[in-house]
Amino acid sequence: VYEESALEHNLSAAASVSPLHPVVVTKFIDNAQEIDVDAVAYQGKLLIHAISEHVENAGTHSGDATLVLPPFSLDAEDMARLKEIAEKVAAGFEISGPYNMQIIRKPAEDGKPAELKVIECNLRASRSFPFVSKVLGYNFIDYAAAAITGENVPEPVDAMAEKRDYTAVKVAQFSWTRLGGADPFLGVGKCDISSA
């Protein structure tokens, strides 16, 4: 819906289908990117974090996304701001354990920095924890277990600050076997992104 008359029409149509049920109205942010932050904190202090960017624009995937790590389009300023958000969330909720956030990034315009909005925060390990652990070479579940139990808690490390000569992509995992004729094997291959 982009104008009031369309809103009126759609709400009327929804009410005629079921006048007993409420309608949820969500503001959609156009031309925005979604970013995942996987992290572990102990007593509100960030221990480790990973920042992955989605290939799809925000709002286009259905429950699973294609992630790229390390991010290919985020600059140093955005990376620092995303880490700061992770630190503030950990401190604000006094987190001891794993957490995952989805952040919307609206591109910079008119000389202003990119707009970053946390749209979701889950106090649990996400499906991307194994992916970020493998790509970055740090076992996020070991960090999470230590933080939850309070035993052998490691010192904080900034795994995102380490330079890497590779880029990894996690593809969406769907129930391919439910789709007749679909090939359930996605395959793994190498790609030279410098020429892409």
PDB file of N, CA, C and O in Angstrom, residues 34 36 54 56-67 100 102 119-120 122 124-128 170-175:
ATOM      1  N   GLU A  34      19.238  -6.573   4.652  1.00  0.00           N
ATOM      2  CA  GLU A  34      19.151  -7.219   5.959  1.00  0.00           C
ATOM      3  C   GLU A  34      20.512  -7.782   6.323  1.00  0.00           C
ATOM      4  O   GLU A  34      21.214  -8.332   5.476  1.00  0.00           O
ATOM      5  N   ASP A  36      22.631 -10.057   9.423  1.00  0.00           N
ATOM      6  CA  ASP A  36      22.565 -10.933  10.595  1.00  0.00           C
ATOM      7  C   ASP A  36      23.773 -10.664  11.482  1.00  0.00           C
ATOM      8  O   ASP A  36      24.899 -10.560  10.980  1.00  0.00           O
ATOM      9  N   HIS A  54      22.855 -10.389   3.975  1.00  0.00           N
ATOM     10  CA  HIS A  54      21.955 -11.151   3.120  1.00  0.00           C
ATOM     11  C   HIS A  54      22.182 -10.764   1.666  1.00  0.00           C
ATOM     12  O   HIS A  54      22.487  -9.612   1.359  1.00  0.00           O
ATOM     13  N   GLU A  56      19.642 -11.338  -0.570  1.00  0.00           N
ATOM     14  CA  GLU A  56      18.330 -10.804  -0.918  1.00  0.00           C
ATOM     15  C   GLU A  56      18.098  -9.467  -0.209  1.00  0.00           C
ATOM     16  O   GLU A  56      18.621  -9.241   0.879  1.00  0.00           O
ATOM     17  N   ASN A  57      17.274  -8.617  -0.816  1.00  0.00           N
ATOM     18  CA  ASN A  57      16.860  -7.395  -0.133  1.00  0.00           C
ATOM     19  C   ASN A  57      16.007  -7.770   1.069  1.00  0.00           C
ATOM     20  O   ASN A  57      15.401  -8.842   1.112  1.00  0.00           O
ATOM     21  N   ALA A  58      15.933  -6.883   2.037  1.00  0.00           N
ATOM     22  CA  ALA A  58      15.134  -7.125   3.232  1.00  0.00           C
ATOM     23  C   ALA A  58      13.690  -7.408   2.851  1.00  0.00           C
ATOM     24  O   ALA A  58      13.126  -6.746   1.987  1.00  0.00           O
ATOM     25  N   GLY A  59      13.110  -8.416   3.486  1.00  0.00           N
ATOM     26  CA  GLY A  59      11.708  -8.734   3.277  1.00  0.00           C
ATOM     27  C   GLY A  59      11.425  -9.681   2.133  1.00  0.00           C
ATOM     28  O   GLY A  59      10.259  -9.977   1.875  1.00  0.00           O
ATOM     29  N   THR A  60      12.441 -10.205   1.448  1.00  0.00           N
ATOM     30  CA  THR A  60      12.166 -11.064   0.292  1.00  0.00           C
ATOM     31  C   THR A  60      12.392 -12.539   0.554  1.00  0.00           C
ATOM     32  O   THR A  60      11.941 -13.356  -0.232  1.00  0.00           O
ATOM     33  N   HIS A  61      13.089 -12.926   1.603  1.00  0.00           N
ATOM     34  CA  HIS A  61      13.289 -14.347   1.864  1.00  0.00           C
ATOM     35  C   HIS A  61      12.177 -14.871   2.762  1.00  0.00           C
ATOM     36  O   HIS A  61      11.471 -14.110   3.401  1.00  0.00           O
ATOM     37  N   SER A  62      12.012 -16.173   2.798  1.00  0.00           N
ATOM     38  CA  SER A  62      10.908 -16.759   3.560  1.00  0.00           C
ATOM     39  C   SER A  62      11.442 -17.710   4.622  1.00  0.00           C
ATOM     40  O   SER A  62      11.396 -18.907   4.485  1.00  0.00           O
ATOM     41  N   GLY A  63      11.976 -17.157   5.679  1.00  0.00           N
ATOM     42  CA  GLY A  63      12.397 -17.968   6.802  1.00  0.00           C
ATOM     43  C   GLY A  63      13.843 -18.412   6.784  1.00  0.00           C
ATOM     44  O   GLY A  63      14.380 -18.829   7.788  1.00  0.00           O
ATOM     45  N   ASP A  64      14.499 -18.339   5.657  1.00  0.00           N
ATOM     46  CA  ASP A  64      15.918 -18.675   5.582  1.00  0.00           C
ATOM     47  C   ASP A  64      16.518 -17.788   4.502  1.00  0.00           C
ATOM     48  O   ASP A  64      15.869 -17.494   3.505  1.00  0.00           O
ATOM     49  N   ALA A  65      17.723 -17.365   4.715  1.00  0.00           N
ATOM     50  CA  ALA A  65      18.326 -16.399   3.800  1.00  0.00           C
ATOM     51  C   ALA A  65      19.651 -16.921   3.248  1.00  0.00           C
ATOM     52  O   ALA A  65      20.245 -17.845   3.784  1.00  0.00           O
ATOM     53  N   THR A  66      20.093 -16.287   2.189  1.00  0.00           N
ATOM     54  CA  THR A  66      21.416 -16.538   1.639  1.00  0.00           C
ATOM     55  C   THR A  66      22.362 -15.539   2.291  1.00  0.00           C
ATOM     56  O   THR A  66      22.204 -14.335   2.106  1.00  0.00           O
ATOM     57  N   LEU A  67      23.313 -16.040   3.082  1.00  0.00           N
ATOM     58  CA  LEU A  67      24.219 -15.182   3.845  1.00  0.00           C
ATOM     59  C   LEU A  67      25.612 -15.173   3.232  1.00  0.00           C
ATOM     60  O   LEU A  67      26.082 -16.197   2.728  1.00  0.00           O
ATOM     61  N   ASN A 100      21.131 -13.657  18.562  1.00  0.00           N
ATOM     62  CA  ASN A 100      21.152 -13.389  17.126  1.00  0.00           C
ATOM     63  C   ASN A 100      20.254 -12.203  16.849  1.00  0.00           C
ATOM     64  O   ASN A 100      19.166 -12.106  17.413  1.00  0.00           O
ATOM     65  N   GLN A 102      18.641  -9.509  13.687  1.00  0.00           N
ATOM     66  CA  GLN A 102      18.473  -9.105  12.305  1.00  0.00           C
ATOM     67  C   GLN A 102      18.402  -7.587  12.321  1.00  0.00           C
ATOM     68  O   GLN A 102      17.645  -7.002  13.113  1.00  0.00           O
ATOM     69  N   ILE A 119      15.587  -5.153  13.994  1.00  0.00           N
ATOM     70  CA  ILE A 119      14.190  -5.539  13.809  1.00  0.00           C
ATOM     71  C   ILE A 119      13.852  -6.829  14.558  1.00  0.00           C
ATOM     72  O   ILE A 119      12.685  -7.168  14.715  1.00  0.00           O
ATOM     73  N   GLU A 120      14.882  -7.537  15.029  1.00  0.00           N
ATOM     74  CA  GLU A 120      14.640  -8.791  15.746  1.00  0.00           C
ATOM     75  C   GLU A 120      15.875  -9.126  16.565  1.00  0.00           C
ATOM     76  O   GLU A 120      16.999  -8.924  16.122  1.00  0.00           O
ATOM     77  N   ASN A 122      17.004 -12.465  19.113  1.00  0.00           N
ATOM     78  CA  ASN A 122      16.658 -13.762  19.700  1.00  0.00           C
ATOM     79  C   ASN A 122      17.747 -14.165  20.683  1.00  0.00           C
ATOM     80  O   ASN A 122      18.921 -14.201  20.320  1.00  0.00           O
ATOM     81  N   ARG A 124      19.130 -16.809  21.729  1.00  0.00           N
ATOM     82  CA  ARG A 124      19.413 -18.223  21.461  1.00  0.00           C
ATOM     83  C   ARG A 124      20.428 -18.284  20.330  1.00  0.00           C
ATOM     84  O   ARG A 124      20.689 -17.301  19.659  1.00  0.00           O
ATOM     85  N   ALA A 125      20.955 -19.480  20.125  1.00  0.00           N
ATOM     86  CA  ALA A 125      21.829 -19.702  18.967  1.00  0.00           C
ATOM     87  C   ALA A 125      20.935 -19.815  17.744  1.00  0.00           C
ATOM     88  O   ALA A 125      19.880 -20.437  17.789  1.00  0.00           O
ATOM     89  N   SER A 126      21.357 -19.223  16.649  1.00  0.00           N
ATOM     90  CA  SER A 126      20.570 -19.287  15.415  1.00  0.00           C
ATOM     91  C   SER A 126      21.078 -20.418  14.526  1.00  0.00           C
ATOM     92  O   SER A 126      22.113 -21.033  14.794  1.00  0.00           O
ATOM     93  N   ARG A 127      20.355 -20.645  13.423  1.00  0.00           N
ATOM     94  CA  ARG A 127      20.783 -21.668  12.463  1.00  0.00           C
ATOM     95  C   ARG A 127      22.109 -21.314  11.809  1.00  0.00           C
ATOM     96  O   ARG A 127      22.765 -22.166  11.235  1.00  0.00           O
ATOM     97  N   SER A 128      22.510 -20.049  11.881  1.00  0.00           N
ATOM     98  CA  SER A 128      23.763 -19.642  11.237  1.00  0.00           C
ATOM     99  C   SER A 128      24.982 -19.802  12.148  1.00  0.00           C
ATOM    100  O   SER A 128      26.109 -19.584  11.707  1.00  0.00           O
ATOM    101  N   LYS A 170      26.251 -19.032   2.615  1.00  0.00           N
ATOM    102  CA  LYS A 170      25.318 -20.049   3.132  1.00  0.00           C
ATOM    103  C   LYS A 170      24.024 -19.894   2.349  1.00  0.00           C
ATOM    104  O   LYS A 170      23.416 -18.829   2.336  1.00  0.00           O
ATOM    105  N   VAL A 171      23.619 -20.962   1.681  1.00  0.00           N
ATOM    106  CA  VAL A 171      22.380 -20.900   0.903  1.00  0.00           C
ATOM    107  C   VAL A 171      21.203 -21.335   1.760  1.00  0.00           C
ATOM    108  O   VAL A 171      21.367 -22.044   2.752  1.00  0.00           O
ATOM    109  N   ALA A 172      20.040 -20.876   1.363  1.00  0.00           N
ATOM    110  CA  ALA A 172      18.814 -21.233   2.078  1.00  0.00           C
ATOM    111  C   ALA A 172      18.590 -22.740   2.023  1.00  0.00           C
ATOM    112  O   ALA A 172      18.869 -23.375   1.017  1.00  0.00           O
ATOM    113  N   GLN A 173      18.101 -23.295   3.117  1.00  0.00           N
ATOM    114  CA  GLN A 173      17.807 -24.723   3.191  1.00  0.00           C
ATOM    115  C   GLN A 173      16.298 -24.908   3.192  1.00  0.00           C
ATOM    116  O   GLN A 173      15.626 -24.538   4.146  1.00  0.00           O
ATOM    117  N   PHE A 174      15.771 -25.422   2.107  1.00  0.00           N
ATOM    118  CA  PHE A 174      14.338 -25.635   1.984  1.00  0.00           C
ATOM    119  C   PHE A 174      14.026 -27.132   1.980  1.00  0.00           C
ATOM    120  O   PHE A 174      14.913 -27.960   1.823  1.00  0.00           O
ATOM    121  N   SER A 175      12.761 -27.459   2.111  1.00  0.00           N
ATOM    122  CA  SER A 175      12.310 -28.856   2.091  1.00  0.00           C
ATOM    123  C   SER A 175      12.164 -29.310   0.647  1.00  0.00           C
ATOM    124  O   SER A 175      11.059 -29.502   0.139  1.00  0.00           O
TER     125      SER A 175
END
